[in-house]
Short mmCIF file of N, CA and C in Angstrom, two decimals:
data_model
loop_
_atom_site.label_atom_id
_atom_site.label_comp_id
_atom_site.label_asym_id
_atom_site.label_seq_id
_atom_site.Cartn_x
_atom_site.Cartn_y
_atom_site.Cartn_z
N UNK A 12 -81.53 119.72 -55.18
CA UNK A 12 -80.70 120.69 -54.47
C UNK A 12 -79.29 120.12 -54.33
N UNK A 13 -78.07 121.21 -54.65
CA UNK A 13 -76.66 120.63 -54.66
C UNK A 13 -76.29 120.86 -53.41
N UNK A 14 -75.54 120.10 -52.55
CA UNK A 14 -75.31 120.04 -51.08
C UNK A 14 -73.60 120.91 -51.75
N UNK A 15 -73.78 121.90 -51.66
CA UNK A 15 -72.13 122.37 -51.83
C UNK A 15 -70.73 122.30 -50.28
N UNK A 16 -71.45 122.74 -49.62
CA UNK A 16 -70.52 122.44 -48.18
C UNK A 16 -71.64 121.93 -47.08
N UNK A 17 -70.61 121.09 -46.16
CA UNK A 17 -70.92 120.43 -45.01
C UNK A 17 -70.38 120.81 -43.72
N UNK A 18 -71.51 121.12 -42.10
CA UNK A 18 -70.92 121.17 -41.42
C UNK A 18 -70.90 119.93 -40.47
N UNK A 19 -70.45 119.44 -39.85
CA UNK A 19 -70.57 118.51 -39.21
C UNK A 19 -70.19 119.30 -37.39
N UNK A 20 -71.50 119.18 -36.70
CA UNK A 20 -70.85 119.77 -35.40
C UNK A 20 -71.26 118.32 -34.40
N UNK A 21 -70.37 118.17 -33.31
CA UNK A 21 -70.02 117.26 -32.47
C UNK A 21 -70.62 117.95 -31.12
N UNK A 22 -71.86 117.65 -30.61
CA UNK A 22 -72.12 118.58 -29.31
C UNK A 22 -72.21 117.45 -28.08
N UNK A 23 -72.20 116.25 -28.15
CA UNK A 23 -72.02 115.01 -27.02
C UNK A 23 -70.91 114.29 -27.01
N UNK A 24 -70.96 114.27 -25.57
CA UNK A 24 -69.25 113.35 -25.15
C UNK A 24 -69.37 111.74 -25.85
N UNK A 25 -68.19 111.79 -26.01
CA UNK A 25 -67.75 110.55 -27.05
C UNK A 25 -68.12 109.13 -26.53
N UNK A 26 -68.79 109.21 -24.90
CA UNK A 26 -69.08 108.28 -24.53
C UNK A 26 -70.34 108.02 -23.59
N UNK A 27 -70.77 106.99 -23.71
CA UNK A 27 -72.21 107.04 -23.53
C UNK A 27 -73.42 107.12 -24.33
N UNK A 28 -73.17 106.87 -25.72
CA UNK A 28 -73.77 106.83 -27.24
C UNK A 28 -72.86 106.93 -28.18
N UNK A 29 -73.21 106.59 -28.79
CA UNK A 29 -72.69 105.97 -30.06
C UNK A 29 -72.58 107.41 -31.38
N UNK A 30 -72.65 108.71 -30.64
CA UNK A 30 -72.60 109.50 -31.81
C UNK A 30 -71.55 110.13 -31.90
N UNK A 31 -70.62 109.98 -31.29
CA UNK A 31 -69.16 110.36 -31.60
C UNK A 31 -68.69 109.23 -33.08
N UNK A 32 -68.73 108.25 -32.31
CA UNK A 32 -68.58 107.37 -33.86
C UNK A 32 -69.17 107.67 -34.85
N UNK A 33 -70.67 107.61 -34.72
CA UNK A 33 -71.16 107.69 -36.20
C UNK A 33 -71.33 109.03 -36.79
N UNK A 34 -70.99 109.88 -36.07
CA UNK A 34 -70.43 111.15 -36.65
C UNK A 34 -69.20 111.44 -37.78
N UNK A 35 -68.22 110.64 -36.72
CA UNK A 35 -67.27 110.24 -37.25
C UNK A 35 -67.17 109.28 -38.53
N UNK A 36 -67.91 107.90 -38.70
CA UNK A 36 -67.91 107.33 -39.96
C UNK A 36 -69.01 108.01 -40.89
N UNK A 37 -69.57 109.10 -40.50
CA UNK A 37 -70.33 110.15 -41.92
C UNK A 37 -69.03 110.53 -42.11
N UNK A 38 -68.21 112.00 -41.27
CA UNK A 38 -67.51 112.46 -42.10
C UNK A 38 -66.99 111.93 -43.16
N UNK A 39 -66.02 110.22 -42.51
CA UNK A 39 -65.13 109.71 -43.40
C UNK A 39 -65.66 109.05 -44.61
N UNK A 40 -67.21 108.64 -44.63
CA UNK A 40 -67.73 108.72 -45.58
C UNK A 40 -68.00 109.69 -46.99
N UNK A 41 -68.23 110.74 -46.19
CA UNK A 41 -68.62 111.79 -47.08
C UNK A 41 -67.27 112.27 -47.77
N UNK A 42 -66.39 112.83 -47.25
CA UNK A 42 -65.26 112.90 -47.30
C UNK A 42 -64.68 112.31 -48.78
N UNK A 43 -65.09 110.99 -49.18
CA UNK A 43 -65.13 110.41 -50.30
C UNK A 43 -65.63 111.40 -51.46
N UNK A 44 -66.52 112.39 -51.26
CA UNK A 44 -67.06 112.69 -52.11
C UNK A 44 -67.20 114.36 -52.04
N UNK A 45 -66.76 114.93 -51.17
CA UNK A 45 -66.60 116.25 -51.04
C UNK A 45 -65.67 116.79 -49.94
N UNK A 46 -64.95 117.80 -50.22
CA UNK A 46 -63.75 117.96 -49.21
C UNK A 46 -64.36 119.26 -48.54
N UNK A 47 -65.86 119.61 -49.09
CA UNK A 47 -65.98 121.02 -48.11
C UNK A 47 -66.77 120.40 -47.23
N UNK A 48 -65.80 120.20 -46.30
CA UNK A 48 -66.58 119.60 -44.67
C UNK A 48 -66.15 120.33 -43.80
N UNK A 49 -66.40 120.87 -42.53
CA UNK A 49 -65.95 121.88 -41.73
C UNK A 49 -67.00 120.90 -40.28
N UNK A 50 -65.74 121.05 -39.68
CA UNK A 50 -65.89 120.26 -38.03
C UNK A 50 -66.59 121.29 -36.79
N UNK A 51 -67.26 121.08 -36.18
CA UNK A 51 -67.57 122.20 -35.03
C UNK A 51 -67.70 120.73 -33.88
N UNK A 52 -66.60 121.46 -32.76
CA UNK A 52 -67.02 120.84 -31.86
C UNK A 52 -67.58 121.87 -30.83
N UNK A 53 -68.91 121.67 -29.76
CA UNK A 53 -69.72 122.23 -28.63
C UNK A 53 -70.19 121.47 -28.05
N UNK A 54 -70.41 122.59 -26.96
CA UNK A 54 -71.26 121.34 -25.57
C UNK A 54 -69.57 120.29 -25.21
N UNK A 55 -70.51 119.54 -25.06
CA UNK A 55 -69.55 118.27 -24.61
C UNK A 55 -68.89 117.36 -25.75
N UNK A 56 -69.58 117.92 -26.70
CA UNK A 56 -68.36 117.55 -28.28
C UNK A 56 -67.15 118.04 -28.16
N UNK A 57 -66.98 119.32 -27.37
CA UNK A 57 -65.55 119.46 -26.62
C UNK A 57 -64.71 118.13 -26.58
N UNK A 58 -65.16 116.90 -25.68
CA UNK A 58 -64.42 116.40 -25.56
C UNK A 58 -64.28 114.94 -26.68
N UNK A 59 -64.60 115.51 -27.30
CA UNK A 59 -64.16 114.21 -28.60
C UNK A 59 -62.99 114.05 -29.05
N UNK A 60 -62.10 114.67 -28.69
CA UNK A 60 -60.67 115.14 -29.39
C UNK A 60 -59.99 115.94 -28.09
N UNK A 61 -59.88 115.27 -26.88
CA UNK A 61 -59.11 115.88 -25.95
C UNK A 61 -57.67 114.80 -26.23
N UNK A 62 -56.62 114.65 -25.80
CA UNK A 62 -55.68 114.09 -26.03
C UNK A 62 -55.58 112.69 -24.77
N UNK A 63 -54.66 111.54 -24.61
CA UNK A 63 -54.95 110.70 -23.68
C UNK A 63 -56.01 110.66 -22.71
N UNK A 64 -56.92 109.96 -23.44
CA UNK A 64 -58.60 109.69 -23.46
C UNK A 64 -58.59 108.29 -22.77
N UNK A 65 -58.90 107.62 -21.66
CA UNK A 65 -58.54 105.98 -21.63
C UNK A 65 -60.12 105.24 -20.79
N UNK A 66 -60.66 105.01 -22.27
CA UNK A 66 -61.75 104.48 -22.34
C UNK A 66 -61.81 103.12 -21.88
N UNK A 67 -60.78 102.22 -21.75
CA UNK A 67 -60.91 101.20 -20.99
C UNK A 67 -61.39 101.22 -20.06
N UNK A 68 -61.21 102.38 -18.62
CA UNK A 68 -61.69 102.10 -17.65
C UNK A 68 -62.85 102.11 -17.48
N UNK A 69 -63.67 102.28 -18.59
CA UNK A 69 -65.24 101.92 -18.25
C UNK A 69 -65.32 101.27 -19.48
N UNK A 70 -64.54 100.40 -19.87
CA UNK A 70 -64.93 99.31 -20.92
C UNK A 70 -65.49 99.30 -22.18
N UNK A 71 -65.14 100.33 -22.55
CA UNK A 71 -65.04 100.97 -24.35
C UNK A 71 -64.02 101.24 -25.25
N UNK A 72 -64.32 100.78 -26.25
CA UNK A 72 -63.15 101.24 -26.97
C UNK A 72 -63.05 102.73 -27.17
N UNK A 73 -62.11 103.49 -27.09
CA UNK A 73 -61.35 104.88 -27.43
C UNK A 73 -61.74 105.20 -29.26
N UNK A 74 -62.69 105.54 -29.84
CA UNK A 74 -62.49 106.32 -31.18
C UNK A 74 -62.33 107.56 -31.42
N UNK A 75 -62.08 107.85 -30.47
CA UNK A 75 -61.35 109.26 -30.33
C UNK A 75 -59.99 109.68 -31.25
N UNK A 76 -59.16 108.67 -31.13
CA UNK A 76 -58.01 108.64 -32.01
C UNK A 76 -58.01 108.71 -33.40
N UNK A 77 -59.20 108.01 -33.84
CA UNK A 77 -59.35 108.10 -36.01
C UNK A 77 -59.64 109.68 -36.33
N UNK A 78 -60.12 110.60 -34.93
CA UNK A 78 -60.29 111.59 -35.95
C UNK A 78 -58.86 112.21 -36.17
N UNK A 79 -57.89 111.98 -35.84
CA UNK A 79 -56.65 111.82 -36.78
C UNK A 79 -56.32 112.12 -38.34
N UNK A 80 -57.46 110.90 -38.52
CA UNK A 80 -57.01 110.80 -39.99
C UNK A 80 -57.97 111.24 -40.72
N UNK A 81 -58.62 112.66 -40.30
CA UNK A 81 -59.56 113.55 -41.15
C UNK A 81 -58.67 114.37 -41.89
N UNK A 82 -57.59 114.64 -41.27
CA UNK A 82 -56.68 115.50 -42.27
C UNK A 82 -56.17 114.94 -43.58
N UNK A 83 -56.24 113.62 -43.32
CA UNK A 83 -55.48 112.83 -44.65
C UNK A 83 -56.63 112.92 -45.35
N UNK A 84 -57.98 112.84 -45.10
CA UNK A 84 -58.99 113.16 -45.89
C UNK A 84 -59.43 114.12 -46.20
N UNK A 85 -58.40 115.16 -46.43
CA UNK A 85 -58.39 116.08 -46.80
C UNK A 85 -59.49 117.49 -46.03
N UNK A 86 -59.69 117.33 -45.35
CA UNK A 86 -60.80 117.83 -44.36
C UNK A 86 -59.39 119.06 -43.51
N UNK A 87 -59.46 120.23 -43.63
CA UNK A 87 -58.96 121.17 -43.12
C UNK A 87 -59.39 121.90 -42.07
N UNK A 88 -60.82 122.08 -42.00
CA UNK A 88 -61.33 123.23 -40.79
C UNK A 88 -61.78 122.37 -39.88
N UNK A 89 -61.22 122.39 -38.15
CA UNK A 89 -61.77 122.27 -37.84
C UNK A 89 -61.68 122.96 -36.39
N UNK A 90 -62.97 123.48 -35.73
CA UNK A 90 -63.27 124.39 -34.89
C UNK A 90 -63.91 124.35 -33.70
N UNK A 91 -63.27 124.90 -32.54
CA UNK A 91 -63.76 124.48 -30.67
C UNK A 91 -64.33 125.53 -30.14
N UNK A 92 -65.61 125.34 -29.46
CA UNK A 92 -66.42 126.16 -29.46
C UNK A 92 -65.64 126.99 -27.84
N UNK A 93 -64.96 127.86 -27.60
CA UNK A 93 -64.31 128.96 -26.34
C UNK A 93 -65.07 128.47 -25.36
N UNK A 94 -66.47 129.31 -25.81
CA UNK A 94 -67.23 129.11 -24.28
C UNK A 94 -67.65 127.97 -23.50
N UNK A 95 -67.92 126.83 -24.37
CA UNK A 95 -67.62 125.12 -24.05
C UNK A 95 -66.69 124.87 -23.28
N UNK A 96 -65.18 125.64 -23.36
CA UNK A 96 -64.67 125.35 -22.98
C UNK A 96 -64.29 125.79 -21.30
N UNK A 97 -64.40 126.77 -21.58
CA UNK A 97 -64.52 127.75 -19.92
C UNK A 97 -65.92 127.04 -19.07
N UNK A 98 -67.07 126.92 -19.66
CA UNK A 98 -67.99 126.16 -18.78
C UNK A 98 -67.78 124.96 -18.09
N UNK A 99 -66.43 124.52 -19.01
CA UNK A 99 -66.85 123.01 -18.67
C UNK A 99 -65.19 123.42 -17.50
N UNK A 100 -64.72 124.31 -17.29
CA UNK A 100 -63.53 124.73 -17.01
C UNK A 100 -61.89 124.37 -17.06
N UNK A 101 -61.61 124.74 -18.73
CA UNK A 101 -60.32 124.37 -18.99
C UNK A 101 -60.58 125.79 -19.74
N UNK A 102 -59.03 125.74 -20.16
CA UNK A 102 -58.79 126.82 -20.97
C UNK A 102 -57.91 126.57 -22.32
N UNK A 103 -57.43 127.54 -22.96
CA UNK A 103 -57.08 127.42 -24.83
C UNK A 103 -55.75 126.19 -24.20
N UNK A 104 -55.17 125.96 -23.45
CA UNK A 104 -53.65 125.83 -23.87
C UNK A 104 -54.11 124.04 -23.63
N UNK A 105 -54.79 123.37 -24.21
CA UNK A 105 -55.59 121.86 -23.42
C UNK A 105 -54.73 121.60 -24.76
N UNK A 106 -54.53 119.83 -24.61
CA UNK A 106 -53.64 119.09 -25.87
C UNK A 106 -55.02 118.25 -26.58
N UNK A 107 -55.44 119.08 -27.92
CA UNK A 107 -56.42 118.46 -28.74
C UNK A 107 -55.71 116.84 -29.77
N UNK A 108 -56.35 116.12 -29.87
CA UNK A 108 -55.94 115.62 -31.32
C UNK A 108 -55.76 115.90 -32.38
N UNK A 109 -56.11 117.18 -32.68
CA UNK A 109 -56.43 117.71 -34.13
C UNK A 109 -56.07 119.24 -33.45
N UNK A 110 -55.58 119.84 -34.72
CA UNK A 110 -55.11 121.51 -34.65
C UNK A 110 -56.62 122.09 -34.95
N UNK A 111 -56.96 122.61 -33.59
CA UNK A 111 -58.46 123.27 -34.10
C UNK A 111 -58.37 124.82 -34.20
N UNK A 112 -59.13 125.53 -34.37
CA UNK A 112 -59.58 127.21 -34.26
C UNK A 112 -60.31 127.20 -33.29
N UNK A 113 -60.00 127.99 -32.00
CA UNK A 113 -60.72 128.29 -31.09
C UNK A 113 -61.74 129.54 -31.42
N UNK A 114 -62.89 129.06 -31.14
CA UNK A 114 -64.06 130.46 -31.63
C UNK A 114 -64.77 130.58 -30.60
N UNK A 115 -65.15 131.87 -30.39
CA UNK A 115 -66.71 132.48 -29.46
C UNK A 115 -67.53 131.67 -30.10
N UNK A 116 -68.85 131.28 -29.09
CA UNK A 116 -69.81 130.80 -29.43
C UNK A 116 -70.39 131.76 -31.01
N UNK A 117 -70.87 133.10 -30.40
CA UNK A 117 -71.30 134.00 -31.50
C UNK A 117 -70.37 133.44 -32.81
N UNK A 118 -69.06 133.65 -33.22
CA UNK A 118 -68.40 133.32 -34.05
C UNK A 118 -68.54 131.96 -34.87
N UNK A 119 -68.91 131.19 -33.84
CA UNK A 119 -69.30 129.94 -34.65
C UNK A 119 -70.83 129.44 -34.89
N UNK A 120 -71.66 130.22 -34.49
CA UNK A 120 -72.94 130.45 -34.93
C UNK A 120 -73.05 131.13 -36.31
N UNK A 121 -71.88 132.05 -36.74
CA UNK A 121 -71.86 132.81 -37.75
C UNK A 121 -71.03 131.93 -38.80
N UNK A 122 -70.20 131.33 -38.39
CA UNK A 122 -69.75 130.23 -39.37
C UNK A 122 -70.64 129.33 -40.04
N UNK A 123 -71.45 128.24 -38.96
CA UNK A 123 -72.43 127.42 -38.95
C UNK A 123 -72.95 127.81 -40.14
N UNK A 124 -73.83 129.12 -40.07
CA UNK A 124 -74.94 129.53 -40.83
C UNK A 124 -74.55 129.70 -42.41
N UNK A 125 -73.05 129.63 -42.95
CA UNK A 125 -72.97 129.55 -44.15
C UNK A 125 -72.51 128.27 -45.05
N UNK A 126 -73.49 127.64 -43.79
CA UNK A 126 -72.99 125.74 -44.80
C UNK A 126 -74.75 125.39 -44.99
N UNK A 127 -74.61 124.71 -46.31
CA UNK A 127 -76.06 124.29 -46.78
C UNK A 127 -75.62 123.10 -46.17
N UNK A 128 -75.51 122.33 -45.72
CA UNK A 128 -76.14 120.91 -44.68
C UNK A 128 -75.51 121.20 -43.43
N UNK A 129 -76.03 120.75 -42.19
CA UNK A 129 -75.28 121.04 -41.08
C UNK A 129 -76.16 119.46 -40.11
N UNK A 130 -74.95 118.80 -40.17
CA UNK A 130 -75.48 117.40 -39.14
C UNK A 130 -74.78 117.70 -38.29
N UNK A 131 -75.85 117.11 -36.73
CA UNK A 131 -75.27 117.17 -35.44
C UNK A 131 -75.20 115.60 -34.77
N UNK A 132 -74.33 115.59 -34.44
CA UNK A 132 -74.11 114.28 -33.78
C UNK A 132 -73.32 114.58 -31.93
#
């Protein structure tokens, strides 16, 4: 089976496990080898990409910042789940790291569903 596109969705906060990172070193892995990757952040993957993040104070390093350089890897879509965001209570005008597409949940359930691999981290 040919894996033609990838979604990669982010649904846990960047801290407190280790799957913000290794989310993060798949993309940039894969990335090597296919540019149809498409980002979903939900849940508390919201906050993987909020802007001045300062992980020191509970004694972690910040990798919040490399997803930066998904764009240089040619990686274009990437997308914040609305209603994530009102639950958790902020609204559209928040300073991301990355230029995302704000979507309805529904909307990005309908996205989701047209990628043959979809990893969650």
């Amino acid at each position: 089976m040919k894996i033609n596109n990838i979604a990669v969705v982010f649904s846990h906060s960047p801290y407190g496990n280790s799957l913000g990172r290794e989310g993060l070193d798949f993309v940039l892995s894969a990335s090597c080898f296919t540019e149809n990757i498409s980002i979903f952040f939900i849940g508390d993957g919201i906050f993987q990409i909020f802007k001045n993040q300062d992980a020191q104070i509970i004694l972690l390093k910040n990798h919040t910042f490399s997803f930066n350089i998904l764009s240089l890897c040619g990686i274009k879509y990437f997308y914040i789940c609305y209603n994530s965001l009102i639950q958790r209570g902020f609204k559209k005008n928040i300073d991301f790291i990355l230029k995302v597409n704000i979507l309805s949940s529904v909307e990005i359930r309908k996205k989701i569903d047209d990628f043959d691999c979809i990893l969650n981290f």
